[in-house]
Structures are given as C-alpha cells and as structure tokens.
C-alpha cells in the first residue's frame, strides 16, 4: 500500500492524521456547509447580518416556503420525467450495442466502436443548432420527450463504451459452448450474457441518472416553459426571482441536489465502479 | 429440430436462412437502434453545424450562403478572442485538478476507521449539479457577506468582489469548477492506488525508495491508466465549461468571463439575437480545438486496443 499505513507510524503522526482528516474535510466542504446552514436560517437572521453564526432557530420553513411558493415541485417532477426514461433507454440500447461490439468480429467493428467513443467527447455546442431544429421539426420542442430522445442518443455513446468493455471481459467460452449447443444468438444474449451484465447495468443506471439529473445546457436549449423545465434550469430561473433571498436559494439548491446525492450514497459501490472504469486497466 | 421443421414449411426457410446467417445478421440487428439514434442525434448534427456555419441564418427565415463570411467576422471579433483566451486559461488551470486529485487520494489512502465515509464525503462535490456548485460559489464570493469575500477583507485589507471584477472573474469560476473536478480525479486515483501491486512497493522499499522517489519511480508508472482518464475527463470538462459561466456571471462583467461554449450559445440562442450561422462557426472552432485532443485520445485507445487484442 502507498503511502505507508499510518498505523505503523509513530503516535504523533497517527494522532496528527486523525485530527487532520476532519479538519481537511471541513475545509473541503466549507462552501457546501455554509449553504446548508444558510438554508436553515430564518429570513430575519440574514437581514440582521447574521451570516455566519448559527441560525437563531432552525427554519425548516424555508424548505416549506420553497415548495409552496415556487414551482420547484413541478421542476423536480419534470427532472424525473426526463431522467428515468433516459436511464432505461440508454441502458437498454447500449446492452444491445455493447453485446454486438464485444461478441462479433465484423470488419467495421472498431470503426463503429470508436464512432461511439469519439461522439461522446464532442462539445455540445456543435450539436446545438441542428438538434434544436430536429426537435422542433419532430414537434418535441419544449417537452420532456424531446430532452429524453436526445439524452438517450447521446448517452448511448458512453454506455456502449462501458458495456462493450464489460462484456469483453466476460469469459468468451460461455458463448462459444452455447453456440456449439445450437443456442440462437438472441437466446445467448438474453439468457447467458444479460444476466451477467447486472452489475454493469446497475453502475450505468446510477451514473446516467446523475449525469442527466444534473444536465443544465440541454434543458435550456430544448425546453422553455415551466411545464417541462428540469430542476437545474428551474433553479436558475428561481435564482433570478429570489434575488438576495439566500436562505431560499440555498434551500432550493439542496432540494435540487438531493436525488443524485441519495442515489450516490445508496449505490456508492456501483457508482464508483462505473466512474472508474478503465482507471485500473492496462 | 428436424421434427418441428417438417410441420411448418414456410417457417423452415426463414429459420434456416436465419440459422445459416445469424452470426452475420445478429450484430446488425443489435447495433441498429443504438447506431441509428447516435447517427441522427450526434454524428449528423456535427456535419450539419459545419454546413450551417457557411450561412447567414436567423433560425427561422431563409439561409443566405456567405461562404467563410462568419469565420472572417470571427477573426475581427474581440469577444471571440476573449472567449478563446479564457478557454486556454480554463484548460491550463483545470489541469491542476489532476495533481490535486492525486494529492488528496494519497492523503486518504489509509485504512483507519471511518475512512470510507471520508472518501465518499470528499467525493461529494462531483455528485452535485454544476448549477448548485455555481450557486454555492456565488454565495461564497458574494460581496458583503460571502465567506471568501470576508476572508480577503481580513487578509489583504481590501475585499474584492470576485465575480464583478474583470481581472479575477474567470479565475473565480475556474476555482468553482475545480472543486468537483478534483473530486473526480481523486476517485480515479483512489481506485488506481488500490490496485498498485504490493510486491513492487515492497521491492521499492528494499531498494530504499521512499516518499517522493517511491511515488515518482514506482507508484506513478502504475497509475498511468488512471492518469490518462483523469487527463481526458479534465480536458473535456474544461472545454465543456458552460454551466458555471452561465450560472455565476452570465458571461459578465462586460463579457469578460465568456468562454467559447458560452459565447456560441449567446450568439445563437439568447436575447442578443438568433445568429445561428455565426454561432455554428464558433462551435466549429471549439470542435476543431476539441478534435485535436479527441484524436490524441482515440489514437492512444486504438493502440491499446490493437496491442491488448
């Protein structure tokens, strides 16, 4: 292990480390802690200049206020309406593409694979004008469906890279022996490979959930009205509306950040496995 | 098999055709939906954008062909150079995320009790949306009561409203962007460190390698895959920077914090007008810059793919 474990070091270093850990953490999360505390301050505290002290009382009413007096509930619902279908669609499509690219040796295999990989890296702006036009022509502008379609297509790039590498690492003999038995290609996919892909599906689902929930750019390009606006873009609009009401802005931010945060803590292992794919290979 | 084949003749033909060719047909069928979506929504738009960049177009009316007119205009556009300069600044400073992530990963790579919770909490900023990160840092920098504002007042005497000051605004936004990016690099390195071979560390120790020398000669070479991915995601992240600029300053003050991605959006879709052609030209420039990096990454990946089988 690198660096050498502190357990083997002198007591001074050991205790020093135990103290340094929480101190470093507080410093690292300082902006976030500030916002969390602010979100619990009654409006009076901010007006009285109490920016740093503890709140005079814990004002959960900020959260109630945010839900009552703004459309944030609607925005959050919209975010779910965009995120969940995208996760299902992108994972489903990439199970298929990943399987095809990992199992079959056809001539254009690597070209198709690197098309997905390269497309995944392009700047969004080069897609913006045509994708907006396309969405308008399909009658899906300003709807969650328009966002979903684009997100599924774009995320398929990353998901394919992920799935293909995952399936490639499975033992190929499984597939070969099934073929010898005369099992059809579809059944091989359905009954042999798909059950083994569960960890990859879980990892991708959490990752894509977070990516799409946090998307802001496409939400502003493809959606205008609050009936379809996801919470990221909605929060930006609310920020303009709540000028200087930092306790409300903070409460709104925390509400908007919560679903992916919960997802992360519940599915941490899968999340990190997905994110660090390739970080150990080679 | 033979039994069922004798029952329904028409079925047999399709089945046997399918049977004979399924290894050729299956990949086509498996790929079709994904490839189709990707072509329509990602690959085709790249070429369409390049095409649109040769037109003068407001997004609604007729397109007028103006050849390289948009690019000629870019050449004399001060706002374009400001954005380009800021993009370079983003790229350079964003790279700090890689060593900073490594540093935190080394700091956290211990086995004391509770370390797993520390690791996840350090990773926390990456999970939060950039919109929220932007709002958090706006509050952090806010004149009058922002923590950082007051900190500066305490330390250097004169407080600075970072986001309203042309000299510092881009640095302020980049710092906000670095926060989640460092967390990302950290997690990549933590996973990498986890897989460093203990034998080699032991061998290094026997050879008297310690601290820096150990890190440089034994650990870093083994962290190469993690470093590669960290660099890739950091370059992409730097060039994609849009959210934070939009949230924190909207490009201001006086357009001094614009980056290409933001300037493109502003030209093509904001209240300043719908100059789709000009916007597309900016996007093409950004794409060209990105292409330099993408081809580098792809070249490396293809090489690994070939050698790895």
XYZ file of C-alpha atoms in Angstrom:
591
model
C 0.000 0.000 0.000
C 1.122 3.507 -0.754
C 1.611 5.644 1.234
C 2.748 3.550 4.191
C -0.173 2.906 6.561
C -0.297 5.395 9.436
C -0.920 2.567 11.873
C 2.737 1.688 11.517
C 3.894 5.277 12.044
C 4.752 6.996 15.311
C 1.882 8.001 17.629
C 2.376 11.679 16.761
C 1.756 11.031 13.099
C -1.108 8.706 13.916
C -2.944 11.238 16.043
C -1.980 14.036 13.717
C -3.640 12.142 10.894
C -6.781 11.556 12.927
C -7.029 15.297 13.524
C -6.061 16.315 10.007
C -8.822 14.212 8.442
C -11.858 16.054 9.835
C -10.135 19.430 9.502
C -9.391 18.811 5.843
C -12.931 17.595 5.276
C -14.495 20.682 6.819
C -12.251 22.939 4.738
C -13.041 20.963 1.601
C -16.791 21.121 2.147
C -16.814 24.647 3.584
C -18.864 26.206 0.761
C -21.388 23.392 0.999
C -21.652 23.587 4.782
C -22.205 27.310 4.518
C -25.090 26.758 2.141
C -26.571 24.019 4.321
C -26.533 26.280 7.372
C -27.903 29.215 5.378
C -30.781 27.101 4.147
C -31.893 26.688 7.760
C -31.748 30.371 8.691
C -34.906 32.397 9.117
C -35.097 35.446 6.838
C -34.683 37.714 9.868
C -31.191 36.367 10.548
C -29.892 37.413 7.155
C -31.485 40.818 7.427
C -29.864 41.279 10.834
C -26.461 40.410 9.372
C -26.211 37.008 10.996
C -24.472 35.326 8.095
C -22.078 33.036 9.902
C -23.400 32.372 13.334
C -25.788 29.567 13.958
C -29.398 30.230 12.954
C -31.473 31.876 15.692
C -33.804 28.969 15.204
C -33.797 26.083 12.750
C -36.003 27.356 9.973
C -37.355 24.357 8.150
C -39.965 26.815 6.921
C -37.500 27.795 4.185
C -37.977 24.371 2.668
C -41.735 24.554 3.056
C -41.589 28.020 1.518
C -39.618 26.791 -1.455
C -42.176 24.126 -2.192
C -45.197 26.300 -1.532
C -44.216 29.471 -3.289
C -42.270 28.220 -6.243
C -42.665 25.665 -8.975
C -39.814 23.557 -7.654
C -42.115 20.593 -7.066
C -43.080 20.709 -10.728
C -39.438 21.075 -11.794
C -38.421 18.059 -9.766
C -41.210 16.028 -11.290
C -40.010 17.126 -14.738
C -36.478 16.067 -13.873
C -37.724 12.610 -13.005
C -39.722 12.525 -16.236
C -36.540 13.223 -18.171
C -34.114 11.172 -16.113
C -35.886 7.855 -15.646
C -36.843 7.187 -19.292
C -33.344 8.250 -20.344
C -31.728 5.802 -17.955
C -33.916 2.961 -19.191
C -33.492 3.848 -22.854
C -29.747 4.426 -22.837
C -29.013 1.313 -20.783
C -31.262 -0.839 -22.978
C -29.773 0.399 -26.243
C -26.225 0.039 -25.002
C -26.800 -3.521 -23.771
C -27.533 -4.347 -27.400
C -24.731 -2.312 -28.977
C -22.235 -3.341 -26.324
C -23.059 -7.001 -26.903
C -22.724 -6.651 -30.675
C -19.359 -4.895 -30.453
C -17.929 -7.212 -27.817
C -19.001 -10.576 -29.228
C -18.873 -10.319 -33.027
C -15.844 -9.793 -35.184
C -17.045 -7.939 -38.226
C -14.984 -5.633 -40.342
C -16.350 -2.275 -39.198
C -16.419 -3.276 -35.523
C -13.675 -0.937 -34.341
C -14.910 1.899 -36.535
C -18.407 1.728 -35.056
C -16.949 1.442 -31.576
C -14.731 4.483 -31.969
C -17.566 6.427 -33.532
C -19.405 5.987 -30.235
C -16.344 6.869 -28.209
C -15.431 9.953 -30.235
C -19.019 11.204 -30.444
C -19.156 11.047 -26.711
C -16.388 13.666 -26.445
C -17.670 16.338 -28.817
C -18.645 19.742 -27.443
C -22.405 20.115 -27.049
C -22.397 23.374 -28.956
C -21.583 21.718 -32.261
C -24.801 19.716 -31.862
C -26.935 22.515 -30.518
C -28.418 24.193 -33.600
C -29.225 21.023 -35.596
C -30.559 19.124 -32.576
C -32.811 22.050 -31.713
C -34.048 22.161 -35.306
C -34.657 18.429 -35.320
C -36.561 18.563 -32.044
C -38.686 21.437 -33.359
C -39.470 19.531 -36.560
C -40.418 16.410 -34.611
C -42.813 18.527 -32.580
C -40.960 17.723 -29.382
C -39.549 21.154 -28.593
C -40.423 22.278 -25.087
C -41.389 18.785 -23.976
C -39.646 16.312 -21.721
C -39.855 13.753 -24.556
C -37.588 15.924 -26.723
C -34.963 16.002 -23.979
C -35.304 12.267 -23.405
C -34.714 11.412 -27.069
C -31.569 13.476 -27.284
C -30.202 12.263 -23.950
C -30.779 8.607 -24.856
C -28.966 9.042 -28.153
C -26.030 10.918 -26.666
C -25.608 8.751 -23.581
C -25.622 5.638 -25.760
C -22.072 6.635 -26.735
C -20.672 6.433 -23.233
C -22.844 3.467 -22.274
C -21.711 1.491 -25.304
C -18.066 2.046 -24.412
C -18.828 0.840 -20.921
C -20.931 -2.198 -21.845
C -18.645 -3.324 -24.626
C -15.617 -3.335 -22.335
C -17.579 -5.103 -19.637
C -18.834 -7.887 -21.927
C -15.416 -8.230 -23.496
C -14.040 -9.123 -20.072
C -16.537 -11.966 -19.638
C -15.258 -15.462 -20.481
C -15.837 -15.983 -24.187
C -16.070 -19.784 -23.756
C -19.563 -19.325 -22.316
C -20.780 -18.009 -25.644
C -18.768 -20.469 -27.708
C -20.113 -23.503 -25.877
C -23.678 -22.211 -26.153
C -23.196 -21.858 -29.902
C -21.930 -25.410 -30.141
C -25.133 -26.467 -28.402
C -27.070 -24.666 -31.114
C -28.439 -21.879 -28.952
C -29.548 -18.939 -31.104
C -27.723 -15.617 -30.883
C -30.732 -13.889 -29.329
C -31.041 -16.528 -26.658
C -27.333 -16.286 -25.949
C -27.815 -12.583 -25.371
C -30.972 -12.949 -23.368
C -30.151 -15.966 -21.182
C -26.378 -16.080 -20.963
C -24.932 -12.592 -21.291
C -27.715 -10.356 -19.971
C -27.880 -11.995 -16.513
C -24.126 -11.493 -16.163
C -24.448 -7.821 -17.020
C -26.392 -6.911 -13.901
C -23.526 -5.119 -12.141
C -22.752 -3.124 -15.293
C -26.401 -2.202 -15.692
C -26.577 -1.041 -12.082
C -23.397 1.016 -12.394
C -24.534 2.677 -15.597
C -28.011 3.351 -14.291
C -26.686 5.312 -11.305
C -24.163 7.200 -13.391
C -26.605 8.161 -16.125
C -29.168 9.143 -13.534
C -26.679 11.610 -12.053
C -25.470 12.940 -15.406
C -28.963 13.555 -16.713
C -30.362 14.930 -13.487
C -27.524 17.439 -13.430
C -27.782 18.427 -17.081
C -28.346 22.122 -17.492
C -27.258 23.002 -21.012
C -29.758 20.881 -22.934
C -32.513 21.809 -20.555
C -32.055 25.449 -21.535
C -31.723 24.665 -25.255
C -34.640 22.277 -25.730
C -37.123 23.488 -23.124
C -38.650 26.850 -22.290
C -41.838 26.522 -20.296
C -42.045 25.567 -16.639
C -44.303 22.619 -17.538
C -41.229 20.787 -18.866
C -38.281 22.561 -17.244
C -35.971 20.254 -15.230
C -34.891 21.368 -11.792
C -31.401 22.562 -12.800
C -32.744 25.108 -15.258
C -35.676 25.780 -12.949
C -33.327 26.612 -10.104
C -31.573 29.125 -12.298
C -34.879 30.792 -13.060
C -35.802 30.811 -9.364
C -32.441 32.318 -8.501
C -33.396 35.348 -10.581
C -36.721 35.514 -8.813
C -35.352 35.212 -5.260
C -32.799 37.986 -5.540
C -30.695 38.023 -2.389
C -33.041 35.656 -0.541
C -30.060 33.391 0.038
C -31.840 31.208 2.547
C -34.375 30.268 -0.135
C -31.739 29.865 -2.847
C -29.803 27.583 -0.500
C -32.834 25.506 0.420
C -33.756 25.193 -3.262
C -30.195 24.158 -4.156
C -30.175 21.483 -1.524
C -33.535 20.129 -2.648
C -32.333 20.033 -6.263
C -29.099 18.278 -5.308
C -30.744 15.680 -3.117
C -31.872 12.948 -5.546
C -28.449 12.301 -7.125
C -26.817 12.573 -3.705
C -29.153 9.936 -2.289
C -28.570 7.809 -5.348
C -24.834 8.103 -4.809
C -24.923 7.138 -1.160
C -27.287 4.234 -1.722
C -25.432 2.831 -4.715
C -21.940 4.035 -3.947
C -20.122 0.879 -4.932
C -21.796 0.749 -8.340
C -21.344 4.442 -8.888
C -17.615 4.333 -8.293
C -17.200 1.130 -10.258
C -18.845 2.874 -13.200
C -16.890 6.066 -12.915
C -13.501 4.468 -12.548
C -13.934 2.039 -15.407
C -10.577 1.796 -17.098
C -8.686 3.534 -14.311
C -7.020 0.255 -13.376
C -6.771 -1.492 -16.714
C -3.581 -1.670 -18.728
C -35.360 -29.508 -34.555
C -35.976 -31.778 -37.562
C -39.451 -32.593 -36.274
C -40.641 -29.065 -35.993
C -39.131 -28.335 -39.405
C -41.440 -30.785 -41.096
C -44.550 -29.180 -39.646
C -44.455 -25.646 -40.999
C -42.680 -25.327 -44.276
C -42.556 -21.539 -44.819
C -41.161 -21.186 -41.364
C -38.368 -23.535 -42.175
C -36.999 -21.385 -44.915
C -36.852 -18.317 -42.750
C -35.489 -20.286 -39.835
C -32.769 -21.935 -41.813
C -31.859 -18.710 -43.551
C -31.696 -17.085 -40.163
C -29.797 -20.086 -38.779
C -27.257 -20.003 -41.528
C -26.656 -16.286 -41.343
C -27.457 -15.320 -37.814
C -23.840 -14.712 -36.853
C -23.730 -12.113 -39.630
C -27.201 -10.661 -39.090
C -27.312 -10.566 -35.309
C -24.729 -7.790 -34.869
C -26.555 -5.639 -37.430
C -29.835 -6.057 -35.571
C -28.253 -5.487 -32.188
C -26.498 -2.355 -33.383
C -29.284 -0.845 -35.475
C -31.310 1.049 -32.852
C -28.327 2.488 -31.000
C -26.347 3.385 -34.101
C -29.381 4.950 -35.740
C -30.115 7.178 -32.745
C -26.475 8.120 -32.454
C -26.172 8.965 -36.149
C -29.297 11.114 -36.119
C -28.633 12.993 -32.888
C -24.826 13.155 -32.679
C -22.941 12.376 -35.877
C -25.173 14.066 -38.459
C -25.536 17.289 -36.426
C -21.754 17.731 -36.452
C -21.773 17.939 -40.249
C -24.955 19.993 -40.306
C -23.342 22.507 -37.958
C -20.296 22.788 -40.194
C -22.663 23.340 -43.125
C -24.723 25.971 -41.278
C -21.558 27.847 -40.348
C -21.263 28.933 -44.003
C -24.664 30.615 -43.920
C -26.179 33.743 -42.505
C -29.281 32.443 -40.769
C -31.592 33.651 -38.004
C -33.037 30.185 -37.407
C -36.417 30.976 -38.950
C -36.089 32.743 -42.301
C -34.163 31.734 -45.382
C -30.487 30.866 -45.167
C -28.074 33.036 -47.126
C -24.815 31.477 -48.280
C -21.933 33.687 -47.230
C -19.059 31.239 -47.591
C -16.419 31.858 -44.976
C -18.045 35.161 -44.040
C -18.759 34.054 -40.476
C -15.161 32.967 -39.979
C -13.865 36.269 -41.385
C -16.072 38.070 -38.890
C -14.779 35.883 -36.053
C -11.273 36.925 -36.993
C -12.058 40.531 -36.036
C -14.314 39.802 -33.094
C -12.818 40.887 -29.782
C -15.376 38.880 -27.834
C -14.229 35.787 -29.699
C -10.622 36.359 -28.642
C -11.662 36.969 -25.049
C -13.544 33.674 -25.081
C -10.658 31.845 -26.704
C -8.223 33.255 -24.174
C -10.481 32.219 -21.329
C -10.779 28.739 -22.800
C -6.994 28.407 -22.766
C -6.935 29.641 -19.188
C -9.572 27.053 -18.298
C -7.586 24.298 -19.967
C -4.332 25.185 -18.236
C -5.730 25.791 -14.758
C -8.148 22.879 -14.929
C -5.143 20.586 -15.263
C -4.400 21.377 -11.615
C -7.251 19.009 -10.827
C -5.060 16.054 -11.792
C -2.198 16.561 -9.290
C -4.606 17.917 -6.667
C -6.768 14.826 -7.038
C -3.695 12.629 -6.722
C -2.634 14.517 -3.611
C -5.989 14.055 -1.877
C -6.129 10.409 -2.960
C -2.720 9.783 -1.374
C -3.849 11.604 1.741
C -6.963 9.445 2.006
C -5.438 6.107 1.014
C -5.330 4.734 4.550
C -7.248 2.104 6.423
C -8.136 3.919 9.637
C -11.693 3.507 10.887
C -14.268 5.640 9.131
C -12.048 6.328 6.143
C -14.696 5.115 3.721
C -17.077 7.815 4.865
C -14.324 10.395 4.474
C -13.679 9.205 0.965
C -17.323 9.496 -0.030
C -17.680 12.904 1.566
C -14.587 14.153 -0.262
C -16.139 12.888 -3.450
C -19.390 14.678 -2.694
C -18.885 17.815 -4.843
C -18.813 15.713 -8.001
C -22.297 14.361 -7.417
C -23.857 17.799 -7.116
C -25.090 19.549 -10.236
C -22.890 22.334 -11.603
C -25.856 24.668 -11.239
C -25.792 24.072 -7.498
C -21.982 24.324 -7.406
C -22.295 27.653 -9.221
C -24.862 28.951 -6.761
C -22.779 27.744 -3.805
C -19.700 29.560 -5.056
C -21.667 32.696 -5.941
C -22.682 32.769 -2.312
C -19.091 32.048 -1.256
C -17.835 35.044 -3.256
C -20.806 37.345 -2.604
C -19.757 40.898 -1.768
C -20.645 41.968 1.748
C -21.135 38.604 3.363
C -19.535 35.857 1.248
C -17.076 33.800 3.251
C -14.322 34.273 0.715
C -15.046 37.982 0.378
C -14.698 38.451 4.123
C -11.632 36.258 4.188
C -9.957 38.528 1.634
C -11.002 41.571 3.610
C -9.364 40.050 6.667
C -6.145 39.016 4.934
C -5.349 41.714 2.380
C -7.406 44.558 3.779
C -9.333 45.387 0.613
C -12.113 42.979 -0.219
C -12.681 42.001 -3.847
C -15.998 41.185 -5.424
C -14.515 38.341 -7.465
C -17.411 37.842 -9.831
C -17.781 41.531 -10.618
C -14.093 42.127 -11.277
C -12.851 41.617 -14.816
C -9.388 40.698 -13.606
C -10.443 37.836 -11.376
C -13.816 36.648 -12.567
C -12.583 33.776 -14.743
C -10.245 32.546 -12.008
C -13.175 32.596 -9.603
C -15.304 30.467 -11.908
C -12.463 28.070 -12.647
C -11.936 27.587 -8.906
C -15.597 26.613 -8.612
C -15.153 24.170 -11.482
C -12.032 22.681 -9.962
C -13.886 21.688 -6.831
C -15.909 18.832 -8.404
C -13.176 18.080 -10.933
C -10.600 17.448 -8.191
C -13.094 15.115 -6.551
C -13.416 13.205 -9.810
C -9.644 12.854 -10.274
C -9.339 11.849 -6.639
C -11.713 8.933 -7.046
C -9.892 7.779 -10.175
C -6.592 7.801 -8.308
C -8.032 6.132 -5.211
C -9.134 3.241 -7.384
C -5.751 3.235 -9.092
C -3.860 3.240 -5.789
C -5.984 0.365 -4.629
C -4.633 -1.715 -7.475
C -0.955 -0.822 -7.226
C 0.937 -4.060 -6.840
C 2.145 -4.503 -3.233
C 5.122 -6.581 -4.440
C 6.540 -3.680 -6.366
C 6.107 -1.340 -3.415
C 7.899 -3.859 -1.219
C 10.652 -4.231 -3.812
C 10.931 -0.446 -3.986
C 11.205 -0.261 -0.214
C 14.005 -2.818 -0.218
C 15.812 -0.686 -2.764
C 15.499 2.201 -0.350
C 12.880 4.149 -2.254
C 10.724 6.332 -0.013
C 8.324 9.255 -0.278
C 8.784 11.230 -3.453
C 11.150 8.789 -5.108
C 8.773 5.926 -4.438
C 5.859 7.969 -5.794
C 7.739 9.016 -8.916
C 9.505 5.787 -9.835
C 7.218 3.064 -8.528
C 3.698 4.369 -7.987
C 3.110 6.841 -10.814
C 4.064 4.438 -13.608
C 1.457 2.038 -12.269
C -1.116 4.815 -12.087
C -0.761 5.562 -15.790
C -4.252 4.340 -16.786
C -5.804 6.458 -14.027
C -3.752 9.474 -15.108
C -4.819 9.005 -18.719
C -8.504 9.003 -17.826
C -8.067 11.898 -15.399
C -6.442 13.979 -18.153
C -9.130 13.045 -20.680
C -12.053 13.950 -18.436
C -10.337 17.129 -17.288
C -9.653 18.373 -20.825
C -13.229 17.593 -21.838
C -14.550 19.220 -18.689
C -12.506 22.372 -19.294
C -13.665 22.755 -22.885
C -17.274 21.967 -21.995
C -17.418 24.634 -19.301
C -20.747 26.279 -19.845
C -22.943 25.747 -16.815
C -20.790 27.601 -14.325
C -20.263 30.630 -16.586
C -23.963 30.816 -17.294
C -24.970 30.455 -13.634
C -22.320 32.562 -11.946
C -21.858 35.542 -14.246
C -23.803 35.071 -17.464
C -20.549 35.873 -19.232
C -20.057 39.201 -17.450
C -18.884 41.613 -16.316
C -18.845 43.095 -19.826
C -18.392 39.674 -21.372
C -15.037 39.162 -19.677
C -15.796 35.672 -18.385
C -17.172 34.254 -21.622
C -15.799 31.018 -22.972
C -16.393 29.692 -26.499
C -19.208 27.368 -25.461
C -20.993 30.201 -23.729
C -20.350 32.772 -26.462
C -21.723 30.357 -29.029
C -24.921 29.941 -27.037
C -25.200 33.678 -26.550
C -24.906 34.362 -30.277
C -27.232 31.605 -31.407
C -29.953 31.466 -28.804
C -30.095 34.347 -26.386
C -31.810 37.687 -26.332
C -28.912 39.161 -28.284
C -30.333 37.541 -31.370
C -30.551 34.312 -33.220
C -27.361 34.224 -35.240
C -27.314 30.502 -35.905
C -24.681 30.657 -38.641
C -22.282 32.733 -36.582
C -22.934 30.547 -33.530
C -22.258 27.451 -35.607
C -18.946 28.943 -36.755
C -17.911 29.450 -33.112
C -18.956 25.878 -32.369
C -16.855 24.634 -35.278
C -13.793 26.387 -33.854
C -14.448 24.825 -30.454
C -14.969 21.468 -32.127
C -11.667 21.819 -34.004
C -9.843 22.501 -30.724
C -11.538 19.522 -29.133
C -10.729 17.353 -32.163
C -7.018 17.839 -31.560
C -7.457 16.254 -28.133
C -10.035 13.673 -29.198
C -7.794 12.335 -31.947
C -4.956 12.074 -29.465
C -7.094 10.089 -27.041
C -8.549 7.879 -29.750
C -5.121 7.227 -31.209
C -3.949 6.025 -27.831
C -7.029 3.908 -27.266
C -6.754 2.285 -30.695
C -3.124 1.473 -29.978
C -4.052 -0.148 -26.647
C -6.910 -1.979 -28.344
C -4.623 -3.410 -31.002
C -1.931 -4.477 -28.559
C -4.427 -5.728 -25.976
C -6.180 -7.887 -28.563
